[in-house]
Every structure is written in C-alpha cells, then in structure tokens.
PDB file of C-alpha atoms in Angstrom:
ATOM      1  CA  UNK A   1       0.000   0.000   0.000  1.00  0.00           C
ATOM      2  CA  UNK A   2       2.817   2.416   0.906  1.00  0.00           C
ATOM      3  CA  UNK A   3       4.640   1.560  -2.285  1.00  0.00           C
ATOM      4  CA  UNK A   4       1.526   2.236  -4.306  1.00  0.00           C
ATOM      5  CA  UNK A   5       1.049   5.644  -2.590  1.00  0.00           C
ATOM      6  CA  UNK A   6       4.657   6.597  -3.262  1.00  0.00           C
ATOM      7  CA  UNK A   7       4.251   5.596  -6.887  1.00  0.00           C
ATOM      8  CA  UNK A   8       1.092   7.760  -7.170  1.00  0.00           C
ATOM      9  CA  UNK A   9       2.905  10.747  -5.651  1.00  0.00           C
ATOM     10  CA  UNK A  10       5.791  10.228  -8.043  1.00  0.00           C
ATOM     11  CA  UNK A  11       3.437  10.097 -11.045  1.00  0.00           C
ATOM     12  CA  UNK A  12       1.674  13.259  -9.806  1.00  0.00           C
ATOM     13  CA  UNK A  13       5.001  15.104  -9.538  1.00  0.00           C
ATOM     14  CA  UNK A  14       5.927  14.043 -13.064  1.00  0.00           C
ATOM     15  CA  UNK A  15       2.524  15.127 -14.307  1.00  0.00           C
ATOM     16  CA  UNK A  16       2.881  18.500 -12.527  1.00  0.00           C
ATOM     17  CA  UNK A  17       6.215  19.145 -14.176  1.00  0.00           C
ATOM     18  CA  UNK A  18       4.903  18.424 -17.648  1.00  0.00           C
ATOM     19  CA  UNK A  19       4.506  21.576 -19.699  1.00  0.00           C
ATOM     20  CA  UNK A  20       1.021  20.669 -20.939  1.00  0.00           C
ATOM     21  CA  UNK A  21      -0.414  20.647 -17.402  1.00  0.00           C
ATOM     22  CA  UNK A  22       1.392  23.833 -16.347  1.00  0.00           C
ATOM     23  CA  UNK A  23       0.049  25.661 -19.370  1.00  0.00           C
ATOM     24  CA  UNK A  24      -3.534  24.589 -18.985  1.00  0.00           C
ATOM     25  CA  UNK A  25      -5.905  27.487 -18.406  1.00  0.00           C
ATOM     26  CA  UNK A  26      -7.450  25.937 -15.323  1.00  0.00           C
ATOM     27  CA  UNK A  27      -4.137  25.630 -13.486  1.00  0.00           C
ATOM     28  CA  UNK A  28      -3.137  29.188 -14.377  1.00  0.00           C
ATOM     29  CA  UNK A  29      -6.471  30.461 -13.080  1.00  0.00           C
ATOM     30  CA  UNK A  30      -5.910  28.669  -9.769  1.00  0.00           C
ATOM     31  CA  UNK A  31      -2.427  30.168  -9.478  1.00  0.00           C
ATOM     32  CA  UNK A  32      -3.561  33.747 -10.236  1.00  0.00           C
ATOM     33  CA  UNK A  33      -3.326  35.864  -7.040  1.00  0.00           C
ATOM     34  CA  UNK A  34      -4.111  39.297  -8.511  1.00  0.00           C
ATOM     35  CA  UNK A  35      -7.732  39.601  -7.294  1.00  0.00           C
ATOM     36  CA  UNK A  36      -7.372  38.287  -3.765  1.00  0.00           C
ATOM     37  CA  UNK A  37      -6.922  41.700  -2.149  1.00  0.00           C
ATOM     38  CA  UNK A  38     -10.126  42.972  -3.758  1.00  0.00           C
ATOM     39  CA  UNK A  39     -12.089  39.936  -2.641  1.00  0.00           C
ATOM     40  CA  UNK A  40     -10.695  40.128   0.896  1.00  0.00           C
ATOM     41  CA  UNK A  41     -11.534  43.850   1.116  1.00  0.00           C
ATOM     42  CA  UNK A  42     -15.060  43.213  -0.188  1.00  0.00           C
ATOM     43  CA  UNK A  43     -15.588  40.819   2.706  1.00  0.00           C
ATOM     44  CA  UNK A  44     -14.521  43.346   5.366  1.00  0.00           C
ATOM     45  CA  UNK A  45     -15.617  46.582   3.621  1.00  0.00           C
ATOM     46  CA  UNK A  46     -19.169  46.817   5.012  1.00  0.00           C
ATOM     47  CA  UNK A  47     -18.205  46.332   8.684  1.00  0.00           C
ATOM     48  CA  UNK A  48     -15.172  48.613   8.233  1.00  0.00           C
ATOM     49  CA  UNK A  49     -17.211  51.432   6.683  1.00  0.00           C
ATOM     50  CA  UNK A  50     -19.925  50.990   9.338  1.00  0.00           C
ATOM     51  CA  UNK A  51     -17.281  51.298  12.047  1.00  0.00           C
ATOM     52  CA  UNK A  52     -15.808  54.435  10.443  1.00  0.00           C
ATOM     53  CA  UNK A  53     -19.233  56.085  10.172  1.00  0.00           C
ATOM     54  CA  UNK A  54     -20.073  55.176  13.768  1.00  0.00           C
ATOM     55  CA  UNK A  55     -16.782  56.632  15.010  1.00  0.00           C
ATOM     56  CA  UNK A  56     -17.246  59.847  13.004  1.00  0.00           C
ATOM     57  CA  UNK A  57     -20.840  60.350  14.165  1.00  0.00           C
ATOM     58  CA  UNK A  58     -19.951  59.607  17.789  1.00  0.00           C
ATOM     59  CA  UNK A  59     -17.022  62.025  17.604  1.00  0.00           C
ATOM     60  CA  UNK A  60     -19.210  64.786  16.153  1.00  0.00           C
ATOM     61  CA  UNK A  61     -21.834  64.156  18.845  1.00  0.00           C
ATOM     62  CA  UNK A  62     -19.279  64.353  21.656  1.00  0.00           C
ATOM     63  CA  UNK A  63     -17.717  67.488  20.160  1.00  0.00           C
ATOM     64  CA  UNK A  64     -21.134  69.147  19.847  1.00  0.00           C
ATOM     65  CA  UNK A  65     -21.956  68.217  23.448  1.00  0.00           C
ATOM     66  CA  UNK A  66     -18.785  69.958  24.604  1.00  0.00           C
ATOM     67  CA  UNK A  67     -19.601  73.008  22.462  1.00  0.00           C
ATOM     68  CA  UNK A  68     -23.002  73.231  24.180  1.00  0.00           C
ATOM     69  CA  UNK A  69     -21.394  72.948  27.632  1.00  0.00           C
ATOM     70  CA  UNK A  70     -19.039  75.803  26.765  1.00  0.00           C
ATOM     71  CA  UNK A  71     -21.908  77.930  25.410  1.00  0.00           C
ATOM     72  CA  UNK A  72     -23.919  77.424  28.607  1.00  0.00           C
ATOM     73  CA  UNK A  73     -20.980  78.479  30.772  1.00  0.00           C
ATOM     74  CA  UNK A  74     -20.099  81.487  28.620  1.00  0.00           C
ATOM     75  CA  UNK A  75     -23.653  82.786  28.180  1.00  0.00           C
ATOM     76  CA  UNK A  76     -24.721  81.827  31.689  1.00  0.00           C
ATOM     77  CA  UNK A  77     -22.085  84.207  32.962  1.00  0.00           C
ATOM     78  CA  UNK A  78     -23.921  87.137  31.358  1.00  0.00           C
ATOM     79  CA  UNK A  79     -26.941  86.206  33.501  1.00  0.00           C
ATOM     80  CA  UNK A  80     -24.863  85.556  36.620  1.00  0.00           C
ATOM     81  CA  UNK A  81     -23.247  89.016  36.581  1.00  0.00           C
ATOM     82  CA  UNK A  82     -26.552  90.780  35.813  1.00  0.00           C
ATOM     83  CA  UNK A  83     -25.706  91.954  32.294  1.00  0.00           C
ATOM     84  CA  UNK A  84     -28.783  90.307  30.748  1.00  0.00           C
ATOM     85  CA  UNK A  85     -31.072  91.750  33.415  1.00  0.00           C
ATOM     86  CA  UNK A  86     -29.545  95.257  33.252  1.00  0.00           C
ATOM     87  CA  UNK A  87     -29.767  95.385  29.452  1.00  0.00           C
ATOM     88  CA  UNK A  88     -33.310  93.953  29.444  1.00  0.00           C
ATOM     89  CA  UNK A  89     -32.355  91.276  26.915  1.00  0.00           C
ATOM     90  CA  UNK A  90     -35.425  89.330  25.747  1.00  0.00           C
ATOM     91  CA  UNK A  91     -35.619  85.556  25.374  1.00  0.00           C
ATOM     92  CA  UNK A  92     -35.284  85.698  21.576  1.00  0.00           C
ATOM     93  CA  UNK A  93     -32.383  88.177  21.770  1.00  0.00           C
ATOM     94  CA  UNK A  94     -30.636  85.942  24.318  1.00  0.00           C
ATOM     95  CA  UNK A  95     -31.079  82.939  22.015  1.00  0.00           C
ATOM     96  CA  UNK A  96     -29.665  84.933  19.088  1.00  0.00           C
ATOM     97  CA  UNK A  97     -26.695  86.001  21.225  1.00  0.00           C
ATOM     98  CA  UNK A  98     -26.110  82.405  22.347  1.00  0.00           C
ATOM     99  CA  UNK A  99     -26.349  81.044  18.788  1.00  0.00           C
ATOM    100  CA  UNK A 100     -23.519  83.349  17.719  1.00  0.00           C
ATOM    101  CA  UNK A 101     -21.206  81.402  20.048  1.00  0.00           C
ATOM    102  CA  UNK A 102     -22.104  78.055  18.439  1.00  0.00           C
ATOM    103  CA  UNK A 103     -20.419  76.559  15.346  1.00  0.00           C
ATOM    104  CA  UNK A 104     -22.031  77.151  11.941  1.00  0.00           C
ATOM    105  CA  UNK A 105     -23.209  73.540  11.614  1.00  0.00           C
ATOM    106  CA  UNK A 106     -25.514  73.951  14.650  1.00  0.00           C
ATOM    107  CA  UNK A 107     -28.900  75.112  13.333  1.00  0.00           C
ATOM    108  CA  UNK A 108     -30.252  77.718  15.753  1.00  0.00           C
ATOM    109  CA  UNK A 109     -33.823  76.648  14.931  1.00  0.00           C
ATOM    110  CA  UNK A 110     -33.065  73.331  16.658  1.00  0.00           C
ATOM    111  CA  UNK A 111     -31.711  75.011  19.816  1.00  0.00           C
ATOM    112  CA  UNK A 112     -33.974  75.274  22.866  1.00  0.00           C
ATOM    113  CA  UNK A 113     -33.131  77.311  25.985  1.00  0.00           C
ATOM    114  CA  UNK A 114     -34.857  76.940  29.347  1.00  0.00           C
ATOM    115  CA  UNK A 115     -33.885  79.288  32.188  1.00  0.00           C
ATOM    116  CA  UNK A 116     -35.636  79.135  35.565  1.00  0.00           C
ATOM    117  CA  UNK A 117     -34.947  79.945  39.193  1.00  0.00           C
ATOM    118  CA  UNK A 118     -35.024  77.874  42.382  1.00  0.00           C
ATOM    119  CA  UNK A 119     -35.548  78.932  45.997  1.00  0.00           C
ATOM    120  CA  UNK A 120     -32.559  76.928  47.270  1.00  0.00           C
ATOM    121  CA  UNK A 121     -29.958  74.464  46.043  1.00  0.00           C
ATOM    122  CA  UNK A 122     -32.074  71.658  47.525  1.00  0.00           C
ATOM    123  CA  UNK A 123     -34.932  72.686  45.202  1.00  0.00           C
ATOM    124  CA  UNK A 124     -32.791  72.515  42.056  1.00  0.00           C
ATOM    125  CA  UNK A 125     -34.002  69.954  39.528  1.00  0.00           C
ATOM    126  CA  UNK A 126     -31.324  69.609  36.879  1.00  0.00           C
ATOM    127  CA  UNK A 127     -32.864  66.600  35.148  1.00  0.00           C
ATOM    128  CA  UNK A 128     -33.751  66.712  31.466  1.00  0.00           C
ATOM    129  CA  UNK A 129     -37.177  68.198  30.901  1.00  0.00           C
ATOM    130  CA  UNK A 130     -39.924  66.035  29.412  1.00  0.00           C
ATOM    131  CA  UNK A 131     -40.528  66.949  25.800  1.00  0.00           C
ATOM    132  CA  UNK A 132     -43.960  67.129  24.178  1.00  0.00           C
ATOM    133  CA  UNK A 133     -44.496  66.550  20.466  1.00  0.00           C
ATOM    134  CA  UNK A 134     -47.117  67.494  17.899  1.00  0.00           C
ATOM    135  CA  UNK A 135     -48.461  65.193  15.174  1.00  0.00           C
ATOM    136  CA  UNK A 136     -45.357  65.808  13.035  1.00  0.00           C
ATOM    137  CA  UNK A 137     -43.007  64.879  15.915  1.00  0.00           C
ATOM    138  CA  UNK A 138     -41.888  68.484  16.411  1.00  0.00           C
ATOM    139  CA  UNK A 139     -41.151  69.611  19.964  1.00  0.00           C
ATOM    140  CA  UNK A 140     -43.957  71.867  21.231  1.00  0.00           C
ATOM    141  CA  UNK A 141     -42.715  72.824  24.709  1.00  0.00           C
ATOM    142  CA  UNK A 142     -42.742  76.470  25.726  1.00  0.00           C
ATOM    143  CA  UNK A 143     -39.568  77.265  27.614  1.00  0.00           C
ATOM    144  CA  UNK A 144     -39.185  79.495  30.648  1.00  0.00           C
ATOM    145  CA  UNK A 145     -36.982  82.567  30.665  1.00  0.00           C
ATOM    146  CA  UNK A 146     -36.584  83.559  34.313  1.00  0.00           C
ATOM    147  CA  UNK A 147     -33.116  85.065  34.757  1.00  0.00           C
ATOM    148  CA  UNK A 148     -33.719  86.006  38.402  1.00  0.00           C
ATOM    149  CA  UNK A 149     -32.285  88.846  40.407  1.00  0.00           C
ATOM    150  CA  UNK A 150     -29.222  89.365  42.631  1.00  0.00           C
ATOM    151  CA  UNK A 151     -28.476  86.280  44.747  1.00  0.00           C
ATOM    152  CA  UNK A 152     -31.053  84.053  42.989  1.00  0.00           C
ATOM    153  CA  UNK A 153     -30.247  80.466  42.060  1.00  0.00           C
ATOM    154  CA  UNK A 154     -30.623  79.930  38.309  1.00  0.00           C
ATOM    155  CA  UNK A 155     -30.873  76.688  36.315  1.00  0.00           C
ATOM    156  CA  UNK A 156     -29.980  77.120  32.647  1.00  0.00           C
ATOM    157  CA  UNK A 157     -30.570  74.286  30.181  1.00  0.00           C
ATOM    158  CA  UNK A 158     -29.457  74.392  26.585  1.00  0.00           C
ATOM    159  CA  UNK A 159     -30.959  71.655  24.414  1.00  0.00           C
ATOM    160  CA  UNK A 160     -30.082  70.888  20.822  1.00  0.00           C
ATOM    161  CA  UNK A 161     -31.858  68.510  18.464  1.00  0.00           C
ATOM    162  CA  UNK A 162     -28.873  67.213  16.535  1.00  0.00           C
ATOM    163  CA  UNK A 163     -29.599  65.451  13.246  1.00  0.00           C
ATOM    164  CA  UNK A 164     -28.800  61.756  13.654  1.00  0.00           C
ATOM    165  CA  UNK A 165     -27.639  60.055  10.495  1.00  0.00           C
ATOM    166  CA  UNK A 166     -28.420  56.365  10.369  1.00  0.00           C
ATOM    167  CA  UNK A 167     -25.450  54.275   9.379  1.00  0.00           C
ATOM    168  CA  UNK A 168     -25.107  50.843   7.876  1.00  0.00           C
ATOM    169  CA  UNK A 169     -26.101  47.797   9.892  1.00  0.00           C
ATOM    170  CA  UNK A 170     -28.801  49.778  11.743  1.00  0.00           C
ATOM    171  CA  UNK A 171     -26.462  52.090  13.688  1.00  0.00           C
ATOM    172  CA  UNK A 172     -28.096  55.320  14.870  1.00  0.00           C
ATOM    173  CA  UNK A 173     -27.622  57.729  17.762  1.00  0.00           C
ATOM    174  CA  UNK A 174     -31.217  59.033  17.599  1.00  0.00           C
ATOM    175  CA  UNK A 175     -32.969  59.218  20.963  1.00  0.00           C
ATOM    176  CA  UNK A 176     -35.978  61.376  20.041  1.00  0.00           C
ATOM    177  CA  UNK A 177     -39.281  60.606  18.339  1.00  0.00           C
ATOM    178  CA  UNK A 178     -38.327  62.783  15.376  1.00  0.00           C
ATOM    179  CA  UNK A 179     -35.191  60.724  14.646  1.00  0.00           C
ATOM    180  CA  UNK A 180     -32.741  63.232  16.122  1.00  0.00           C
ATOM    181  CA  UNK A 181     -30.320  63.141  19.032  1.00  0.00           C
ATOM    182  CA  UNK A 182     -31.166  65.364  22.006  1.00  0.00           C
ATOM    183  CA  UNK A 183     -28.069  66.929  23.540  1.00  0.00           C
ATOM    184  CA  UNK A 184     -28.499  68.783  26.832  1.00  0.00           C
ATOM    185  CA  UNK A 185     -26.080  71.082  28.648  1.00  0.00           C
ATOM    186  CA  UNK A 186     -27.078  72.288  32.117  1.00  0.00           C
ATOM    187  CA  UNK A 187     -25.579  74.884  34.414  1.00  0.00           C
ATOM    188  CA  UNK A 188     -26.717  75.788  37.931  1.00  0.00           C
ATOM    189  CA  UNK A 189     -25.347  78.993  39.441  1.00  0.00           C
ATOM    190  CA  UNK A 190     -26.105  81.710  41.939  1.00  0.00           C
ATOM    191  CA  UNK A 191     -26.409  85.230  40.595  1.00  0.00           C
ATOM    192  CA  UNK A 192     -23.889  87.712  41.913  1.00  0.00           C
ATOM    193  CA  UNK A 193     -24.899  90.767  43.930  1.00  0.00           C
ATOM    194  CA  UNK A 194     -24.924  93.242  41.073  1.00  0.00           C
TER     195      UNK A 194
END
C-alpha cells in the first residue's frame, strides 16, 4: 500500500512538471493571485465602513456636546453678573446672542433654551425636561426665561436637536421621536450681587 502511494505521488510530480499541465488554463487560473486583495476587502468593507461612520458620528456628537457645555458656561455668565437683566435682553435676543457662540453647523432653529430659578440648592431639579411633540413629531414645549435677580439660584438648560444620520447595519444615535439626538447642557449657578 505504501509503495503504491509513493508511486502515485511520483506520477503526480511528473505530471505537474509536464509543460502541458502547467500551461492549462485551469491551473493558471488557480495560481492567479491578482484579485485576492479585492475579494478580501469586499468581505470586510461593510463592517469597516460601518465602524468608520459610527466613530465619526460619535465624535461629532461628543464634540457638539462639549460646544453646548461651553456655550452654557459662557452665556450663563452674562446672567450671573446681571448683564442680561440690566440690558433687558429678551428671550429671543438671548437665544440669538447664544447662537452666535455656536459653530455654523448647529442650526439655531433646533436650539432650545430653558432658564428658571429655584428657591434653594435643595430645590434645584437639573434633570432633562420632558418633551412634548405634535403630530409631526416636532417639539412643542414652551420654555421658561426667568433670569432672576441678585443672589437668585438659576438653572440654565441648553438643548439641541442634533440630526442623527443612520449608518449601515442599523447604527443610529437618535434618541428622540423625530429621529434626532437630544443633547443637553445644564448649568446651575447663583447670581452675583450686582
């Protein structure tokens, strides 16, 4: 049996070395390695692109969240020192002023500002406000604009409905009924004695 196997291997080697077998189209096709990189990339392309899109969208979301936090601190200071109250700045004018501090890609129409006062720090509720929607899934809340007076405790919430782009494989960062991502920045401070 072993002798027969060795003889078969020997015949196969001789057959492999013959020029007619080496030149056959089928053998050359099996030896061709030119398309393997394309085929291998096609296998991993969808998950790779999905991962890239998820990373980019998550990065943009985190960056926008930090931008909102900075805007709340910067614009909240104008309330804290009494500038808004002294100048009699209206709610719409305050929103316009705040939107100027945001990047161009943030649509001011999707920004919501809620400013209210509390009697003491124990009374502060800094949780996200419940949103109400109309039939078209647009937010219908009316927001407060109570900047307080000297020594008052103020809660300022800045909310932004960020467009959430759905990625491949069902990835989405949307957390609202209208398919957007709600980002919230909150600041609680005590007005200075101005």
